[in-house]
CSV table of C-alpha atoms and ligand atoms in Angstrom, one decimal:
chain,number,residue,atom,x,y,z
I,1,LEU,CA,-19.8,-5.2,-89.4
I,2,ARG,CA,-22.0,-7.2,-91.4
I,3,THR,CA,-25.8,-6.3,-91.5
I,4,ASP,CA,-27.1,-9.6,-90.3
I,5,VAL,CA,-25.6,-8.6,-86.6
I,6,LEU,CA,-28.2,-5.6,-86.5
I,7,THR,CA,-31.0,-7.8,-85.2
I,8,LEU,CA,-28.8,-9.0,-82.3
I,9,LEU,CA,-27.9,-5.4,-80.8
I,10,LYS,CA,-29.7,-3.2,-78.2
I,11,CYS,CA,-29.4,0.5,-78.3
I,12,PRO,CA,-27.4,1.7,-75.2
I,13,SER,CA,-29.1,5.1,-75.4
I,14,CYS,CA,-32.8,4.0,-75.4
I,15,GLY,CA,-32.6,0.3,-74.7
I,16,VAL,CA,-34.7,-0.7,-77.9
I,17,GLU,CA,-33.7,-4.1,-79.3
I,18,SER,CA,-33.1,-5.2,-83.0
I,19,THR,CA,-34.1,-1.9,-84.7
I,20,PHE,CA,-30.9,-0.6,-86.4
I,21,SER,CA,-30.0,0.3,-89.8
I,22,ALA,CA,-26.8,0.8,-91.4
I,23,GLU,CA,-25.1,3.4,-93.7
I,24,PRO,CA,-21.8,2.2,-95.1
I,25,ALA,CA,-19.2,4.6,-96.1
I,26,LEU,CA,-16.5,1.9,-96.9
I,27,GLU,CA,-17.2,-1.7,-97.6
I,28,THR,CA,-14.8,-4.4,-98.3
I,29,LYS,CA,-15.2,-7.9,-99.5
I,30,THR,CA,-15.4,-9.0,-95.9
I,31,GLU,CA,-17.8,-6.4,-94.1
I,32,ILE,CA,-18.8,-2.7,-93.7
I,33,GLU,CA,-15.5,-1.1,-92.5
I,34,VAL,CA,-16.6,2.4,-92.1
I,35,GLY,CA,-19.9,3.8,-91.5
I,36,THR,CA,-22.7,4.5,-89.2
I,37,ILE,CA,-25.7,2.5,-87.7
I,38,MET,CA,-28.8,4.3,-86.6
I,39,CYS,CA,-31.2,3.2,-83.8
I,40,GLY,CA,-35.0,3.0,-85.0
I,41,GLY,CA,-36.0,3.6,-81.6
I,42,CYS,CA,-34.3,7.0,-80.6
I,43,GLY,CA,-32.5,8.0,-83.9
I,44,SER,CA,-29.1,7.8,-82.1
I,45,TRP,CA,-26.1,7.2,-84.3
I,46,PHE,CA,-23.0,5.1,-83.7
I,47,GLY,CA,-19.9,5.1,-85.7
I,48,ILE,CA,-18.3,2.0,-87.3
I,49,ARG,CA,-14.6,2.0,-88.0
I,50,GLN,CA,-12.1,-0.7,-88.6
I,51,GLY,CA,-15.1,-2.8,-88.9
I,52,CYS,CA,-16.1,-2.4,-85.2
I,53,ILE,CA,-19.3,-0.6,-84.1
I,54,ASN,CA,-18.8,1.8,-81.5
I,55,PHE,CA,-21.3,2.0,-78.6
I,56,ILE,CA,-19.1,3.8,-76.2
I,57,SER,CA,-19.9,7.6,-76.9
I,58,LYS,CA,-18.5,8.7,-73.4
I,59,PRO,CA,-15.9,6.4,-72.0
I,60,SER,CA,-16.2,5.9,-68.2
I,61,GLN,CA,-13.7,6.3,-65.7
I,62,GLN,CA,-13.0,2.6,-65.9
I,63,VAL,CA,-12.9,2.4,-69.6
I,64,GLU,CA,-10.3,5.2,-69.7
I,65,SER,CA,-8.1,3.4,-67.1
I,66,GLU,CA,-8.3,0.1,-68.9
I,67,ARG,CA,-7.3,2.0,-72.1
I,68,ALA,CA,-4.4,3.6,-70.4
I,69,ALA,CA,-3.2,0.4,-68.9
I,70,GLN,CA,-3.2,-1.3,-72.1
I,71,ALA,CA,-1.1,1.3,-73.8
I,72,THR,CA,1.5,1.1,-71.0
I,73,ILE,CA,1.5,-2.8,-71.1
I,74,ASP,CA,1.8,-2.6,-74.9
I,75,ALA,CA,4.8,-0.2,-74.8
I,76,ARG,CA,6.4,-2.5,-72.3
I,77,TYR,CA,6.0,-5.7,-74.2
I,78,GLY,CA,7.4,-3.6,-77.2
I,79,GLU,CA,10.7,-2.9,-75.4
I,80,GLU,CA,11.2,-6.4,-74.5
I,81,HIS,CA,10.3,-7.5,-78.2
I,82,PRO,CA,11.8,-5.0,-80.6
I,83,GLU,CA,10.0,-6.8,-83.5
I,84,TYR,CA,6.6,-6.0,-81.9
I,85,GLN,CA,7.3,-2.4,-81.6
I,86,THR,CA,6.9,-1.6,-85.4
I,87,PHE,CA,4.0,-3.9,-86.0
I,88,GLU,CA,1.4,-1.1,-85.6
I,89,GLU,CA,2.7,0.5,-88.8
I,90,ASP,CA,3.2,-2.7,-90.7
I,91,GLU,CA,0.0,-4.4,-91.9
I,92,ASP,CA,1.8,-7.7,-92.6
I,93,GLU,CA,3.6,-7.9,-89.3
I,94,GLN,CA,0.5,-7.2,-87.4
I,95,ARG,CA,-1.3,-9.7,-89.5
I,96,ALA,CA,1.3,-12.2,-88.8
I,97,PHE,CA,1.1,-11.5,-85.1
I,98,VAL,CA,-2.7,-11.8,-84.7
I,99,LEU,CA,-2.7,-14.9,-86.8
I,100,SER,CA,0.0,-16.5,-84.6
I,101,LEU,CA,-2.5,-16.3,-81.5
I,102,PRO,CA,-2.7,-17.8,-79.1
I,103,LYS,CA,0.7,-19.6,-79.6
I,104,GLY,CA,2.5,-16.4,-80.6
I,105,TYR,CA,2.0,-14.3,-77.3
I,106,PRO,CA,3.0,-15.9,-74.1
I,107,PRO,CA,-0.1,-14.9,-71.9
I,108,THR,CA,-2.6,-16.4,-74.4
I,109,ALA,CA,-0.4,-19.4,-75.1
I,110,GLU,CA,-0.5,-20.4,-71.4
I,111,GLN,CA,-4.4,-19.7,-71.4
I,112,ALA,CA,-5.1,-21.8,-74.7
I,113,PRO,CA,-5.3,-25.3,-73.0
I,114,VAL,CA,-8.0,-24.3,-70.8
I,115,VAL,CA,-9.9,-22.5,-73.7
I,116,ASP,CA,-9.6,-25.6,-75.7
I,117,TYR,CA,-10.8,-27.8,-72.7
I,118,ALA,CA,-13.9,-25.5,-72.6
I,119,LEU,CA,-14.4,-25.5,-76.4
I,120,ASP,CA,-14.6,-29.3,-76.3
I,121,ALA,CA,-16.7,-29.4,-73.3
I,122,LEU,CA,-19.4,-27.2,-74.9
I,123,LYS,CA,-19.9,-29.8,-77.7
I,124,LEU,CA,-20.8,-27.2,-80.3
I,125,ASN,CA,-22.8,-28.1,-83.1
I,126,GLY,CA,-21.7,-25.0,-85.1
I,127,ARG,CA,-25.1,-23.4,-85.3
I,128,GLU,CA,-24.7,-21.5,-81.8
I,129,ILE,CA,-24.9,-17.6,-81.5
I,130,VAL,CA,-21.9,-16.8,-79.1
I,131,LEU,CA,-21.2,-13.7,-77.2
I,132,ASP,CA,-17.4,-13.1,-76.2
I,133,LEU,CA,-17.1,-10.7,-73.5
I,134,GLY,CA,-13.9,-8.8,-73.1
I,135,ALA,CA,-12.6,-10.5,-76.2
I,136,GLY,CA,-9.5,-8.4,-76.7
I,137,MET,CA,-7.9,-9.3,-79.9
I,138,GLY,CA,-10.5,-12.0,-80.7
I,139,TRP,CA,-8.6,-15.3,-80.6
I,140,THR,CA,-11.2,-17.0,-78.7
I,141,THR,CA,-14.0,-15.3,-80.7
I,142,ALA,CA,-12.3,-16.5,-83.8
I,143,ALA,CA,-12.0,-20.1,-82.4
I,144,PHE,CA,-15.9,-20.1,-82.1
I,145,ALA,CA,-16.2,-18.8,-85.7
I,146,GLN,CA,-13.7,-21.5,-86.8
I,147,ARG,CA,-16.1,-24.0,-85.4
I,148,GLY,CA,-19.0,-22.5,-87.3
I,149,CYS,CA,-20.6,-20.4,-84.7
I,150,ARG,CA,-21.9,-16.9,-85.3
I,151,ALA,CA,-20.0,-14.9,-82.8
I,152,ILE,CA,-19.8,-11.4,-81.6
I,153,ALA,CA,-16.9,-9.9,-79.6
I,154,VAL,CA,-17.5,-7.1,-77.1
I,155,ASP,CA,-14.7,-5.0,-75.7
I,156,VAL,CA,-13.7,-1.6,-74.7
I,157,SER,CA,-10.1,-1.6,-76.0
I,158,ASP,CA,-9.5,0.7,-79.0
I,159,LEU,CA,-6.0,-0.9,-79.1
I,160,TYR,CA,-6.9,-4.6,-79.1
I,161,MET,CA,-10.2,-5.0,-80.9
I,162,PRO,CA,-9.3,-3.6,-84.3
I,163,ARG,CA,-6.6,-6.3,-84.5
I,164,SER,CA,-9.3,-8.8,-84.7
I,165,ARG,CA,-9.9,-7.9,-88.3
I,166,PHE,CA,-7.2,-10.2,-89.5
I,167,PHE,CA,-9.1,-13.3,-88.2
I,168,CYS,CA,-12.2,-11.9,-89.9
I,169,ARG,CA,-10.4,-11.5,-93.2
I,170,GLU,CA,-9.1,-14.9,-93.0
I,171,GLY,CA,-12.7,-16.3,-93.2
I,172,TRP,CA,-13.2,-16.7,-89.6
I,173,TYR,CA,-15.8,-13.9,-89.4
I,174,PHE,CA,-17.3,-12.6,-86.3
I,175,ASP,CA,-18.8,-9.0,-85.4
I,176,ARG,CA,-17.1,-6.7,-83.1
I,177,VAL,CA,-18.5,-4.1,-80.8
I,178,TRP,CA,-17.1,-1.5,-78.4
I,179,GLY,CA,-19.3,-1.7,-75.4
I,180,ASP,CA,-19.1,-2.4,-71.9
I,181,MET,CA,-19.7,-5.8,-70.3
I,182,ALA,CA,-21.6,-4.3,-67.2
I,183,ASN,CA,-24.1,-2.9,-69.8
I,184,VAL,CA,-24.0,-5.0,-72.9
I,185,PRO,CA,-25.3,-3.9,-76.1
I,186,VAL,CA,-26.8,-6.7,-77.4
I,187,ALA,CA,-30.4,-8.2,-77.5
I,188,SER,CA,-32.1,-10.3,-74.8
I,189,GLY,CA,-32.5,-13.9,-74.9
I,190,VAL,CA,-30.6,-14.7,-78.1
I,191,PHE,CA,-27.3,-16.2,-77.3
I,192,ASP,CA,-26.5,-19.9,-77.0
I,193,VAL,CA,-23.2,-19.3,-75.4
I,194,VAL,CA,-21.8,-16.5,-73.3
I,195,PHE,CA,-18.2,-16.9,-73.1
I,196,ALA,CA,-15.1,-14.8,-71.5
I,197,ASN,CA,-11.7,-15.6,-71.1
I,198,ALA,CA,-9.6,-13.9,-68.5
I,199,ALA,CA,-12.0,-10.9,-68.9
I,200,VAL,CA,-14.8,-10.9,-66.1
I,201,HIS,CA,-12.3,-9.8,-63.5
I,202,HIS,CA,-12.1,-6.6,-65.4
I,203,SER,CA,-15.7,-5.9,-65.1
I,204,PRO,CA,-16.5,-2.6,-63.3
I,205,ASP,CA,-19.5,-4.3,-61.7
I,206,LEU,CA,-19.6,-8.2,-61.5
I,207,ALA,CA,-23.2,-8.5,-60.4
I,208,ALA,CA,-24.2,-6.4,-63.4
I,209,THR,CA,-22.2,-8.4,-65.7
I,210,ALA,CA,-23.7,-11.6,-64.4
I,211,ARG,CA,-27.2,-10.0,-64.8
I,212,GLU,CA,-26.5,-9.1,-68.2
I,213,ALA,CA,-25.2,-12.7,-69.0
I,214,ALA,CA,-28.4,-14.1,-67.8
I,215,ARG,CA,-30.5,-11.6,-69.8
I,216,VAL,CA,-28.8,-12.0,-73.1
I,217,LEU,CA,-28.8,-16.2,-73.0
I,218,LYS,CA,-31.5,-18.2,-74.5
I,219,PRO,CA,-33.3,-20.5,-72.0
I,220,GLY,CA,-30.9,-23.4,-71.4
I,221,GLY,CA,-27.9,-21.4,-72.7
I,222,LYS,CA,-24.5,-21.9,-71.5
I,223,LEU,CA,-22.3,-19.4,-69.5
I,224,VAL,CA,-18.5,-20.2,-69.7
I,225,PHE,CA,-15.8,-18.2,-67.9
I,226,THR,CA,-12.1,-19.4,-68.5
I,227,ASN,CA,-8.8,-18.4,-67.0
I,228,GLU,CA,-10.3,-16.0,-64.3
I,229,PRO,CA,-7.5,-15.4,-61.7
I,230,VAL,CA,-10.1,-16.3,-58.9
I,231,ALA,CA,-10.9,-19.7,-57.1
I,232,GLY,CA,-14.2,-21.2,-58.0
I,233,PRO,CA,-16.0,-24.6,-57.6
I,234,TYR,CA,-15.6,-25.5,-61.3
I,235,GLU,CA,-12.0,-24.1,-61.7
I,236,LYS,CA,-10.3,-27.3,-60.6
I,237,ALA,CA,-11.5,-29.7,-62.9
I,238,PRO,CA,-10.4,-28.2,-66.2
I,239,TYR,CA,-7.1,-27.2,-64.7
I,240,ARG,CA,-6.6,-30.7,-63.5
I,241,ALA,CA,-7.4,-32.1,-66.5
I,242,VAL,CA,-4.9,-29.9,-68.5
I,243,TRP,CA,-2.1,-29.2,-66.0
I,244,GLY,CA,-2.4,-32.5,-64.0
I,245,ARG,CA,-2.6,-30.7,-60.6
M,1,SAM,C1,-6.8,-9.9,-69.9
M,1,SAM,S1,-7.7,-9.2,-71.3
M,1,SAM,C2,-8.4,-10.7,-72.1
M,1,SAM,C3,-8.7,-10.5,-73.5
M,1,SAM,C4,-9.2,-11.8,-74.4
M,1,SAM,N1,-10.3,-12.2,-73.7
M,1,SAM,C5,-8.2,-12.7,-74.4
M,1,SAM,O1,-8.4,-13.8,-73.9
M,1,SAM,O2,-7.2,-12.4,-75.0
M,1,SAM,C6,-9.0,-8.3,-70.5
M,1,SAM,C7,-10.0,-7.7,-71.7
M,1,SAM,O3,-11.1,-7.2,-70.9
M,1,SAM,C8,-11.3,-5.9,-71.5
M,1,SAM,N2,-12.3,-5.0,-70.7
M,1,SAM,C9,-12.0,-4.5,-69.6
M,1,SAM,N3,-12.9,-3.7,-69.0
M,1,SAM,C10,-14.0,-4.1,-69.9
M,1,SAM,C11,-15.5,-3.7,-69.8
M,1,SAM,N4,-15.9,-2.8,-69.0
M,1,SAM,N5,-16.4,-4.2,-70.7
M,1,SAM,C12,-15.9,-5.0,-71.7
M,1,SAM,N6,-14.5,-5.3,-71.8
M,1,SAM,C13,-13.7,-5.0,-71.0
M,1,SAM,C14,-10.2,-5.3,-71.8
M,1,SAM,O4,-10.2,-4.2,-72.8
M,1,SAM,C15,-9.2,-6.6,-72.3
M,1,SAM,O5,-9.2,-6.8,-73.7
M,2,ZN,ZN1,-31.9,3.9,-79.2
């Protein structure tokens, strides 16, 4: 976490925006890695660990089941790829894996052309403030950071999101927040882009996620969902451009 994100946050306890202060316990040259932030509205404290702010004090049923599913999927992938099994213990291997994204992992490799299409279509000028919902390991958030944008990744995953620190350390910094895309702990009307890749179909409440996207966008801001496994009126164009069908 870097303290300039504090004005972009909203307290999930009292709903007051932009009033946080930070107390670092461990700072690296990249960011505050361990510490707490306090809401100036209600005095609630939220932890920072592995550089991520934790706004999920009490995980919902949906969050619990997402986390359990990810542990299962990860273990299964590890059985198929023995080199992956050890990487949670080995910083260098983990870093190499994360920095290989999207190419180094079949699901993200397959999605990358559509994300590239969307990034081009957005015609970014590098001054945008971007919210990446359900960002996982953060490879799409890093892509925005690489283009100069100031980005925030929101996800519920205690497994995936900490891995994003490797992008941040590489110079593609973005802030990471454990929070729910149905009740997003970020301030209203400040984002130029709300983005999500293959994530919105995980929302516990699609209507609430849509309302939240509308709340946090600036007037004229852009909403981009890519690689959702649903049919939609805009889906065909990017797919046709990329896949020729
Ligand atoms: C298929 S993954 C996509 C991850 C990432 N966008 C990518 O492209 O690699 C779906 C993500 O949605 C996240 N997710 C599930 N429920 C969520 C919720 N309620 N709020 C925020 N993120 C959630 C999961 O933790 C997971 O990282
Ligand atoms: Zn508060």
